[in-house]
XYZ file of C-alpha atoms in Angstrom:
179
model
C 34.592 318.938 -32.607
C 36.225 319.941 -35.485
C 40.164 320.295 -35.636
C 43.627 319.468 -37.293
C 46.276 317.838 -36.896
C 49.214 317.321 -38.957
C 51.683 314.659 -39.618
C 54.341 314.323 -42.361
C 52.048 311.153 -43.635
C 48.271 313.029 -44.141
C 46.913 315.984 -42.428
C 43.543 315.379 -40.817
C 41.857 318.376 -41.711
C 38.280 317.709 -40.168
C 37.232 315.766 -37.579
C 33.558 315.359 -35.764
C 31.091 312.493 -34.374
C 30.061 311.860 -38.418
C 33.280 312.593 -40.391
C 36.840 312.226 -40.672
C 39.114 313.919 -43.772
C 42.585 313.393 -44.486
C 44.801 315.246 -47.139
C 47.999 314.520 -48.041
C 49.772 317.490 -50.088
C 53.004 316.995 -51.863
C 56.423 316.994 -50.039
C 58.913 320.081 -50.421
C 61.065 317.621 -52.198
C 59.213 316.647 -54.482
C 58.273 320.594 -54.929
C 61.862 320.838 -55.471
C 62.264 318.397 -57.994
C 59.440 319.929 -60.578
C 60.966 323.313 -59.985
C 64.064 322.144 -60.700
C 63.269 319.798 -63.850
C 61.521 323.038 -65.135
C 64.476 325.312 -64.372
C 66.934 322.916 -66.263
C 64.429 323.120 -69.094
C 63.903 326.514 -69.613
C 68.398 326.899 -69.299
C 68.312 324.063 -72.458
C 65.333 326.317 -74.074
C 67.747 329.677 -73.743
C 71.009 327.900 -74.705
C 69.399 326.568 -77.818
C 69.725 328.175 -81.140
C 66.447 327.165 -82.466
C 63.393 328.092 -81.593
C 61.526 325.287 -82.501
C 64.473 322.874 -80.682
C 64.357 325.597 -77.216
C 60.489 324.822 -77.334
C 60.829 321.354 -77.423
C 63.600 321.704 -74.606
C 61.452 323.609 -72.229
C 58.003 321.713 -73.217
C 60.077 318.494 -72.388
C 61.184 320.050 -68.943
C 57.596 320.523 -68.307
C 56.471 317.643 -68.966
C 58.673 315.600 -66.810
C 58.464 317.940 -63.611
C 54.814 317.001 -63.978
C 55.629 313.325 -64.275
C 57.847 313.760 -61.040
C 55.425 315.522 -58.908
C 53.483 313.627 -56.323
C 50.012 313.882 -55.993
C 47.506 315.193 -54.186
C 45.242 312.645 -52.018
C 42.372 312.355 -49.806
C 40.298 310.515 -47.399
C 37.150 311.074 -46.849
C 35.410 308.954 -44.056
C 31.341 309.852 -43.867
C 28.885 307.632 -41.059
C 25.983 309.675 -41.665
C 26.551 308.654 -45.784
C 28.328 305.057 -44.901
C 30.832 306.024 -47.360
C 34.083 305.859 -47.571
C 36.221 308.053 -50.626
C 39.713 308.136 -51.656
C 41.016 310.697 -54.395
C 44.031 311.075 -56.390
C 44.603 314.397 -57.922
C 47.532 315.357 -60.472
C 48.774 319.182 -60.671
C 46.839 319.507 -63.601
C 43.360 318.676 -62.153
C 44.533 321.023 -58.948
C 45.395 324.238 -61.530
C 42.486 323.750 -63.653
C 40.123 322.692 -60.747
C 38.852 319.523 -62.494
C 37.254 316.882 -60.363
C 39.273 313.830 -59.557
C 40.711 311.419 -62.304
C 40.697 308.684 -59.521
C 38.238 307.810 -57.089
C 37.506 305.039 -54.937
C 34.113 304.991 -53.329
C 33.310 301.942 -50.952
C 30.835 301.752 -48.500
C 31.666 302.631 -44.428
C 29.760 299.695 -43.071
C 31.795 296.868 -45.016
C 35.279 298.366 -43.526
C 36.810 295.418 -40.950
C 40.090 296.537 -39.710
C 42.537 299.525 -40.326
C 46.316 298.092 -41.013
C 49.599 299.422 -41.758
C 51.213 298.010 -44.172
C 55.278 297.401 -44.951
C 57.062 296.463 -48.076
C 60.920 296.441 -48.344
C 61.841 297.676 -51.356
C 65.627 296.463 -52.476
C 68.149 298.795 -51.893
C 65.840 301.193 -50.369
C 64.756 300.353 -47.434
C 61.454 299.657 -45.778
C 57.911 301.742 -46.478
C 55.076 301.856 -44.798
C 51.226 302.538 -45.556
C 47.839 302.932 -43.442
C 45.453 300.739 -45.350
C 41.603 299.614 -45.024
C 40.861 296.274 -44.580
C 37.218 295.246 -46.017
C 35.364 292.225 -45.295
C 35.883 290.898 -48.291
C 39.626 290.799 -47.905
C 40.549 293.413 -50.031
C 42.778 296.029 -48.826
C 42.700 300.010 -50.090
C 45.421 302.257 -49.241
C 45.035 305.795 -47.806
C 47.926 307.233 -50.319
C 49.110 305.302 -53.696
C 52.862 305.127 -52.031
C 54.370 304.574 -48.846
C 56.235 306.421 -46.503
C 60.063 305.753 -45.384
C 61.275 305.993 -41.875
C 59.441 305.475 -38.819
C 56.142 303.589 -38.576
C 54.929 305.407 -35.505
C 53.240 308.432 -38.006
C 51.130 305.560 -39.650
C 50.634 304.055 -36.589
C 49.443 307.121 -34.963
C 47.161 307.333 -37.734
C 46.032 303.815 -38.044
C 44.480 304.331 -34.285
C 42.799 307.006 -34.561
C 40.991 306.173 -37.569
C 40.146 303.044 -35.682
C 38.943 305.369 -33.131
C 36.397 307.448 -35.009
C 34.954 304.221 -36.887
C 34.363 302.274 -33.249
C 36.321 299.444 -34.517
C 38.989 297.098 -32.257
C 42.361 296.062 -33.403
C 43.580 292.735 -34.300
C 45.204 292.284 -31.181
C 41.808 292.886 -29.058
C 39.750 290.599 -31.085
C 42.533 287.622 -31.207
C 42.319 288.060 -27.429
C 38.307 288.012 -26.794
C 38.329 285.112 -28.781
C 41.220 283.277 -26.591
C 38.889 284.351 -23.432
């Protein structure tokens, strides 16, 4: 059954016996912020009484709306391949339809446990992140940062990808081992 199901942490935009995908678009804030760094740009461009210096102004404003924007990310979670890929796509690769700059392909089978992870960042508060664990120890994150607030939304989506891949949590292993 295909379906969708959306979250403020990734949208799970297909979902059947074989495959799982997850997208996770930029915010309206940060939306807000290019729009805005571009805006503020193109008022030091018109204000100028150069040209050449209004150019640099707005090019400038450009450029750092595009350093500000998040990116756009993916999951893709494939039994029938046993693979497992994560993109990262910039606004430039999205507008001139380029394939990924960044991907991470891993294979399904070697995937141990689904985690969310916290780090407390100093005077900001706490973030949190749904990452897979691999049997080798290392750990790959669904999105390059972290979401504030409430773990619940990773948590939500920690489960169900443990769900679709069949595997049991921490919890249920420590205790079949205790029994």
């Amino acid at each position: 059954m295909a379906w969708t199901w959306t979250v403020p942490y990734m949208t799970v935009t297909h979902l059947d016996e074989n495959s799982m995908k997850m997208i996770r678009k930029p915010p309206f804030r940060s939306w807000l912020v290019f729009f805005g760094v571009i805006a503020a740009g193109a008022y030091c461009a018109y204000e100028s009484r150069s040209l050449k210096l209004g150019s640099f102004y707005f090019a400038c404003g450009v450029m750092l709306a595009h350093v500000a924007m998040d990116r756009w990310e993916e999951c893709q979670l494939n039994k029938a391949k046993n693979s497992v890929r994560v993109f990262h796509r910039t606004l430039y690769d999205v507008i001139l339809g380029r394939q990924p700059a960044r991907c991470v392909v891993s294979h399904l089978s070697e995937v141990m446990d689904i985690r969310v992870e916290s780090e407390t960042l100093k005077y900001a508060g706490t973030t949190y992140n749904v990452a897979l664990v691999f049997d080798t120890g290392f750990s790959l994150g669904l999105t390059s940062a972290g979401t504030y607030g409430n773990r619940e939304i990773q948590d939500k989506l920690a489960v169900e990808i443990r769900t679709f891949l069949g595997l049991k949590s921490s919890i249920e292993i420590m205790e079949s081992i205790d029994a």
